Coordinates of C-alpha atoms in Angstrom, one line a residue:
X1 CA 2.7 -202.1 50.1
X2 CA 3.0 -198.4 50.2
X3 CA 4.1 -198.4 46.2
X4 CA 1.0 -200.8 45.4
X5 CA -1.4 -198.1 47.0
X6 CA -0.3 -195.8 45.7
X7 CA -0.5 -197.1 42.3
X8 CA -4.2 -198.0 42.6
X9 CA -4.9 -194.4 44.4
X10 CA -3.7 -193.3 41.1
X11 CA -5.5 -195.8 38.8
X12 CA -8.9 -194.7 40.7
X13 CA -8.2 -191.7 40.5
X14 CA -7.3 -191.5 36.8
X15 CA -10.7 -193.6 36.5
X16 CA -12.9 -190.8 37.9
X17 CA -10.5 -187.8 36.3
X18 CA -10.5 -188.7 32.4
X19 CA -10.0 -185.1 31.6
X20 CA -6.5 -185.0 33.3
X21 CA -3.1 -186.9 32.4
X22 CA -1.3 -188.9 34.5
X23 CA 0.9 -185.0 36.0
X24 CA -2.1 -183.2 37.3
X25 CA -3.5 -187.0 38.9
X26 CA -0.1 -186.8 40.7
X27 CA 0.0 -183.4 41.5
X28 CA -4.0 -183.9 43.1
X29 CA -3.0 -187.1 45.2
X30 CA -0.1 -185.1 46.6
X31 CA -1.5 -182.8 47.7
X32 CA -4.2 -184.2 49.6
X33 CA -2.1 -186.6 50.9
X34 CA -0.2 -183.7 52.2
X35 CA -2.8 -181.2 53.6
X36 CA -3.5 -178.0 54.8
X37 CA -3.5 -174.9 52.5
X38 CA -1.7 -177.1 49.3
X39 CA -4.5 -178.7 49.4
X40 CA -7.2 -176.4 48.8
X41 CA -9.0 -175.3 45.9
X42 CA -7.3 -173.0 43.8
X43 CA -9.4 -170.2 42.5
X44 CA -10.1 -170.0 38.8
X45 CA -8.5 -167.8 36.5
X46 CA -9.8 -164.2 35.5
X47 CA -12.1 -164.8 32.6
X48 CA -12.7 -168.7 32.8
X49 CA -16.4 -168.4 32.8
X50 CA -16.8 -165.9 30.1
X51 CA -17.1 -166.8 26.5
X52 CA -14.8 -167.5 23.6
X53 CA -14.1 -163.9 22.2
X54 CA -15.0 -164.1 18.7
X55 CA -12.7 -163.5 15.7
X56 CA -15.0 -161.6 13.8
X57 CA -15.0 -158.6 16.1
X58 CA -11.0 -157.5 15.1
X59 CA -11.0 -154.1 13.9
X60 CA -10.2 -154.3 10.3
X61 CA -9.5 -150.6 9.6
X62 CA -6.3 -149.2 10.2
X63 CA -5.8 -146.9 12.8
X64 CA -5.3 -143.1 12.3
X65 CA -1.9 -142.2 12.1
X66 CA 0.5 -139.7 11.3
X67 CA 1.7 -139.1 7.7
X68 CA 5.1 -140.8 6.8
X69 CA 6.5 -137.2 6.4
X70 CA 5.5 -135.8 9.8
X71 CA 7.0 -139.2 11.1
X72 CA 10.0 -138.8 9.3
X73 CA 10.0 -135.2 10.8
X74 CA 9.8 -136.5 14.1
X75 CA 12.6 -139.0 13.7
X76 CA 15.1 -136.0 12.0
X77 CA 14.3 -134.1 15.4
X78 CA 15.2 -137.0 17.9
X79 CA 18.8 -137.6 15.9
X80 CA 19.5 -133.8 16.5
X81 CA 18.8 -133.8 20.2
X82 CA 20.6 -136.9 20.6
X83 CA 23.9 -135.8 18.4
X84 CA 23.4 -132.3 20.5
X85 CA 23.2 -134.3 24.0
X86 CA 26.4 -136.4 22.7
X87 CA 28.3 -132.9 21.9
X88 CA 27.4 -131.2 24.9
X89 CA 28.5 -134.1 27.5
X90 CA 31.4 -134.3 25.6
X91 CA 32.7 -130.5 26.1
X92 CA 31.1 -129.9 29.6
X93 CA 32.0 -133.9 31.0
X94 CA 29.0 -135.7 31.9
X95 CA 25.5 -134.7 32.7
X96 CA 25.2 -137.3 35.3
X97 CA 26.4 -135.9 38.5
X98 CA 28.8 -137.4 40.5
X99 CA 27.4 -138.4 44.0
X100 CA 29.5 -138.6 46.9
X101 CA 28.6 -141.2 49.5
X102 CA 27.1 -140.4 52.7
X103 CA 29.9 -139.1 55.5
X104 CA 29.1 -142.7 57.2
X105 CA 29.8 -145.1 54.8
X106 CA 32.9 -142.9 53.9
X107 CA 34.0 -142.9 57.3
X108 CA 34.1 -146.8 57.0
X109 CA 35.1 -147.4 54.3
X110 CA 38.5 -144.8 55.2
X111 CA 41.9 -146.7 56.0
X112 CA 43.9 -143.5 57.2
X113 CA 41.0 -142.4 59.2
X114 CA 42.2 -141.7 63.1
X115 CA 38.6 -140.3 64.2
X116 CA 37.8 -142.1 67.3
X117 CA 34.6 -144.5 66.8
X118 CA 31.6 -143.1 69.0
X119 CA 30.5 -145.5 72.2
X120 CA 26.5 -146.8 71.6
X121 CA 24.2 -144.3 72.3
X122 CA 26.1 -141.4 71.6
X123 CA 25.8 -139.3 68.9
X124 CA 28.6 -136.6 69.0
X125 CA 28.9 -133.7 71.6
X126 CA 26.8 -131.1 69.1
X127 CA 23.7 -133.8 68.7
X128 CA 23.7 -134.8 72.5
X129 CA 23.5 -131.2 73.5
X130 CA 20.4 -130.8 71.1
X131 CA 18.7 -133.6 72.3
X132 CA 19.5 -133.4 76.4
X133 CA 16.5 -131.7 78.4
X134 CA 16.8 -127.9 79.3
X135 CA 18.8 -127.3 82.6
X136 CA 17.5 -125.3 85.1
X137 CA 19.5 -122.0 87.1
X138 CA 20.7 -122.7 90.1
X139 CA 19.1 -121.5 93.0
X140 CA 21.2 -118.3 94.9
X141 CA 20.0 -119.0 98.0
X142 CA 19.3 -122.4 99.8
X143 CA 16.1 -120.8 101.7
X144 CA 12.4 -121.3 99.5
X145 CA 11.0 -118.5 98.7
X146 CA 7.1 -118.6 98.4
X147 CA 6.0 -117.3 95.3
X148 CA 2.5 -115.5 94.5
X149 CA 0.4 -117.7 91.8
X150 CA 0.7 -115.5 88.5
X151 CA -2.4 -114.2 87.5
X152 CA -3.7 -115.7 84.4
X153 CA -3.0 -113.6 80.8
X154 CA -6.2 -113.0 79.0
X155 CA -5.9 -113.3 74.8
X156 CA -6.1 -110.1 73.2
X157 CA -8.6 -110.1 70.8
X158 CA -7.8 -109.7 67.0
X159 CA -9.5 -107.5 65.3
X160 CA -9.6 -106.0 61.4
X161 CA -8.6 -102.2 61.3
X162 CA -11.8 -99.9 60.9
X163 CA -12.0 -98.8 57.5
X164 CA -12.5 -94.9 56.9
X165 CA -12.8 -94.3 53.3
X166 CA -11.3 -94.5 49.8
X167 CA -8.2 -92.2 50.3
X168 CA -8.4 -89.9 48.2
X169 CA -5.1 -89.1 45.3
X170 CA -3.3 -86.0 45.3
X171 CA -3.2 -84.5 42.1
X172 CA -0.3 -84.5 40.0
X173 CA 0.4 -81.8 37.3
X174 CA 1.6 -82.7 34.0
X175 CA 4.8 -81.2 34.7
X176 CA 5.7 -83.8 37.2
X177 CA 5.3 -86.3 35.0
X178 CA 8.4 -87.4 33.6
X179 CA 8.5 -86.3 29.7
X180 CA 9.9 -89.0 27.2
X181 CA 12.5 -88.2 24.8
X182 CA 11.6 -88.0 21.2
X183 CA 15.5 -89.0 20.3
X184 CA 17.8 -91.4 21.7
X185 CA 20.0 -89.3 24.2
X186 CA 23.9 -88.7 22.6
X187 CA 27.0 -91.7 23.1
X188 CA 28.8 -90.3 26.1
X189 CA 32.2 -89.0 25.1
X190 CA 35.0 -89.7 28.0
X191 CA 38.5 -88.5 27.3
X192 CA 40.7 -91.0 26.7
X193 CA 38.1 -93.5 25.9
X194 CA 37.1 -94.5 22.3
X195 CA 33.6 -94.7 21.4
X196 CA 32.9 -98.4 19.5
X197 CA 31.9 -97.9 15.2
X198 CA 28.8 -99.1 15.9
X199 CA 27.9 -97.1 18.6
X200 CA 26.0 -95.3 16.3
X201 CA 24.5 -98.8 14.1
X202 CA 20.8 -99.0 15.1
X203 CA 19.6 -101.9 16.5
X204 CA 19.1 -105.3 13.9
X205 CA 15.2 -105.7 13.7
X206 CA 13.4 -108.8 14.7
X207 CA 11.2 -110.5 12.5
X208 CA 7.4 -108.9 13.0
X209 CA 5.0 -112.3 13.9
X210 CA 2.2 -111.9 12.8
X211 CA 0.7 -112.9 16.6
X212 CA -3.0 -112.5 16.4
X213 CA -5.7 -114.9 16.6
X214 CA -6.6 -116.4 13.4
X215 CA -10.6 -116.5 12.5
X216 CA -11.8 -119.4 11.0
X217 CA -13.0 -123.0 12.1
X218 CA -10.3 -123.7 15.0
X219 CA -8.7 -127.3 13.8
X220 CA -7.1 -129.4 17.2
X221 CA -4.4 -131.4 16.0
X222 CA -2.0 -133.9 18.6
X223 CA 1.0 -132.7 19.9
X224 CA 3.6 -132.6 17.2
X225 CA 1.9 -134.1 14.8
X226 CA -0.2 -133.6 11.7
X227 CA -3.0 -136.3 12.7
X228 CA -6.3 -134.4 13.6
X229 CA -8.0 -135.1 17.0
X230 CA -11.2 -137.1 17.4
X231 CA -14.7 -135.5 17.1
X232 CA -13.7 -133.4 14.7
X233 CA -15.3 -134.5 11.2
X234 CA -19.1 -132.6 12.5
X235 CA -17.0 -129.1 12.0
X236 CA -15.7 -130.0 8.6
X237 CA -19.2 -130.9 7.2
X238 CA -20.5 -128.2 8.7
X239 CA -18.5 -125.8 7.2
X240 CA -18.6 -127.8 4.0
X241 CA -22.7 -127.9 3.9
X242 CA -22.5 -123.3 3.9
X243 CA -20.3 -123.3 0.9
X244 CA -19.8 -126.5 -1.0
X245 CA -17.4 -124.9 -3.5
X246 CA -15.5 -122.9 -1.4
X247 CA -13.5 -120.9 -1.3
X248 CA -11.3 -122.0 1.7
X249 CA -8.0 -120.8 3.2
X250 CA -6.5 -123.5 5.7
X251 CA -4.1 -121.6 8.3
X252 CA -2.2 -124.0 10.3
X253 CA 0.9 -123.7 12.3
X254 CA 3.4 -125.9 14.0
X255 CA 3.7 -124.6 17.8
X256 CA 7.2 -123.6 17.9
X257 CA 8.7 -123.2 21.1
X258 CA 11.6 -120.8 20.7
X259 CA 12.8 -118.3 18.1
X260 CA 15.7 -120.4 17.3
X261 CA 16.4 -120.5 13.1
X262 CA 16.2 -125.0 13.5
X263 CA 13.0 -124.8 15.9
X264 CA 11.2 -122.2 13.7
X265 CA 11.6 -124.5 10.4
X266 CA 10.7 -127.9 11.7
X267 CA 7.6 -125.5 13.1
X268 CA 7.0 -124.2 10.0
X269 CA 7.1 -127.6 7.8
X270 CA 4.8 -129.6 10.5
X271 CA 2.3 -126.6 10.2
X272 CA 2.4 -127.3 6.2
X273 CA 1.8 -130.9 6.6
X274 CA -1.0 -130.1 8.9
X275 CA -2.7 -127.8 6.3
X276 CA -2.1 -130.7 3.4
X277 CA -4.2 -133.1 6.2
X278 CA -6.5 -130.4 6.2
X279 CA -7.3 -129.8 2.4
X280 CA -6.9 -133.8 2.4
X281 CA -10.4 -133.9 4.7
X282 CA -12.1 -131.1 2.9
X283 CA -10.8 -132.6 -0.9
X284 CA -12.7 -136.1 0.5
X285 CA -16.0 -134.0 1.2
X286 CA -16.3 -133.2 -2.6
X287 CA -14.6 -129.6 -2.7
X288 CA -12.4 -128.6 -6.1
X289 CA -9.0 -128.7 -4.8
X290 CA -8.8 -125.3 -6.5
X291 CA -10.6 -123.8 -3.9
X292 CA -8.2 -124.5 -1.1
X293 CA -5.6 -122.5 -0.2
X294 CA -3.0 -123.4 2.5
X295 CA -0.4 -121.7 5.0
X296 CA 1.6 -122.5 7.0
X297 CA 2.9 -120.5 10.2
X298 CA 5.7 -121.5 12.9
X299 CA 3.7 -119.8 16.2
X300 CA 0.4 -121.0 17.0
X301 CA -1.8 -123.9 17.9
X302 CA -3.5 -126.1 15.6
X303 CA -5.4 -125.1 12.2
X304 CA -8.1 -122.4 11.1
X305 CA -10.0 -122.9 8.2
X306 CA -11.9 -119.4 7.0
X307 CA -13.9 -119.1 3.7
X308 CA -11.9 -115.5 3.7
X309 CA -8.1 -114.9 3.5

């Protein structure tokens, strides 16, 4: 009897439900029959009464992106960190540090260990003398004395130091003054000691950067790459509408980060493929490609383009 009403609860209910199949009629009838929260209503999904979305709103154009060459770039710079990280761990052991386990779990996990265990609620001599109340001193004499009531401390009030004046400076004659060598002072000759060959050698000289501020149109490129940042077209054609037929010089750099030989080249040939994406830009608003002149620079941020060199 139980089967045959159960059957015909699900025949009626397939009758009124035509839109569900003969699982969710099951899973319904179950769940009334058994009640409570199983039985409730389940909320409807996150966008069920919005509409369709329609095909014909896909972005068709391709994304901006970076040029296959500053990708390619990119790439040549990951291997090299990754072939440095391999050489490195394998002369100096691994970078990984090797953790010891906490004293407890060592202490457990020890065989030989003759430590005796502590009873519950102790802690060790040194952490139950931190944590036990302050004794007081022992009384001399077994008679109470009476003690006056301490008169109460009054605060001392803070205040800032009363200013006098600007001190006034000494003056200091020009003799004082520590005078500055026009020559290097003389290698130190000790007896018995022989002065290095290149004592004498003058110091190798370092590159001279060229570190001033470029003028021009500053360009904002994303980090290390040669893919120009949003909202940026308005300064182009602006500077395109003065002089339509140039002369430009495009000044771009790559941001290097140290003075190292490798560093300073990969600096130098993103800053070139960000002054090609330049002249690129100012080539599509109708300016003779003769009339651009690119550089390209390790130190610095980004791209200026100047109608002077």
């Amino acid at each position: 009897m139980q089967l045959l009403f159960a059957a015909g609860g699900l025949l009626l209910n397939g009758c009124s439900n035509n839109h569900k199949d003969f699982v969710d009629n099951s899973l319904d009838w179950t769940q009334k029959m058994r009640g409570g929260i199983i039985a409730t209503q389940r909320p409807p999904p996150p966008g069920a009464n919005e509409p369709y979305p329609n095909v014909g709103l896909v972005p068709t154009t391709v994304p901006p992106m970076p040029s296959p060459e500053a990708r390619a770039l990119l790439t040549e710079q990951l291997i090299r960190d990754k072939n440095l990280t391999h050489r490195t761990e394998a002369a100096n052991g691994t970078l990984t540090p090797d953790i010891p386990p906490p004293p407890s779990a060592r202490l457990t996990s020890s065989k030989n260990s003759t430590a005796p265990a502590l009873a519950e609620g102790q802690n060790g001599a040194v952490m139950d003398a931190a944590t036990a109340p302050p004794q007081t001193e022992a009384k001399k004499t077994s008679a109470p004395q009476s003690k006056a009531p301490a008169a109460p401390q009054q605060e001392a009030e803070l205040a800032m130091p009363e200013v006098t004046g600007k001190a006034q400076a000494l003056p200091v004659a020009d003799s004082d003054l520590p005078q500055i060598a026009e020559a290097p002072p003389a290698v130190p000759s000790v007896a018995g000691i022989n002065v290095p060959s290149d004592a004498l050698i003058p110091d190798e000289k370092t590159p001279d950067y060229d570190l001033a501020d470029p003028t021009g149109t500053a360009l904002h490129f994303m980090p290390g790459s040669d893919q120009l940042s949003a909202g940026q077209d308005s300064a182009l054609i602006k500077l395109v509408g003065k002089t339509p037929q140039g002369p430009f010089y495009v000044r771009a750099s790559g941001s290097s980060i140290s003075l190292s030989a490798s560093d300073q080249a990969d600096a130098v040939q993103l800053g070139l493929l960000r002054a090609q994406r330049v002249a690129s830009q100012l080539i599509a608003l109708h300016v003779p490609a003769n009339a651009i002149h690119i550089r390209a620079e390790s130190f610095g941020s980004g791209a200026h383009v100047s109608t002077t060199p």
